[in-house]
Amino acid sequence: MTFDELLRLPVKGFMEDHEARRLFELGLAAAPLGPCLEIGSYCGKSALFLGEACRRSGGILFSIDHHRGSEEQQPGEAYHDPELVDPATGLVDTFRFFRRTLDLADLTGAVVPIVTQSRVAARAWATPLSLVFIDGGHTFEAAETDYVCWSGHVKQGGLLVIHDIFFDPAAGGQAPRHVYELALASGLWEELPMTGTLGALRRRPAA
Ligand code: MG
């Protein structure tokens, strides 16, 4: 599918169109170098763009989510969506929506869902990655865990991409900004232009 066709699919998510286009372009640049991985699949909106980017070069996207919804998506919280509750269990279950998205976009051959917490998936991970996209839980603990568990798997020349970076605390939660700044302070990453709240860093070659 073209980017514009992907954008028109009825998929729930929290990403502006210009951020989605940037994510797609970063995916196209990275995917020929190796597998991509995202943390925070939700209903599959970002997997559309990264997955299609991977598919075009015969690559693969691993997409990690426990699919029980993040803290702010639980009943009574600001981002709760009653449609996502499985009536059989009363629990949020976004995996059904994620699968539907992959089917809609014909991406089942390019996207591998990993249904667990990112820290569990990381325990035995050994595959170098061309791109890691952090868009999971937005508590400081969750975001920092994702950064600590996954950023070290990005190859030299590969990309670390972080969503929902707000430099004004009044505009949004600060955990993604915190990990973005941790990465910058490490000296391992070169800063690329930001698009909206989407930050992108390229792993420097070893000195
Ligand atoms: Mg996000």
Short mmCIF file of C-alpha atoms and ligand atoms in Angstrom, two decimals, residues 14-15 133 135 138 163-164, ligand 1:
data_model
loop_
_atom_site.label_atom_id
_atom_site.label_comp_id
_atom_site.label_asym_id
_atom_site.label_seq_id
_atom_site.Cartn_x
_atom_site.Cartn_y
_atom_site.Cartn_z
CA PHE A 14 -2.30 8.61 18.68
CA MET A 15 -0.01 9.89 15.94
CA PHE A 133 10.87 2.82 18.18
CA ASP A 135 6.23 4.33 22.15
CA HIS A 138 4.62 6.74 29.46
CA HIS A 163 7.42 9.36 20.34
CA ASP A 164 5.60 11.92 22.53
MG MG B 1 2.82 7.63 21.21
#
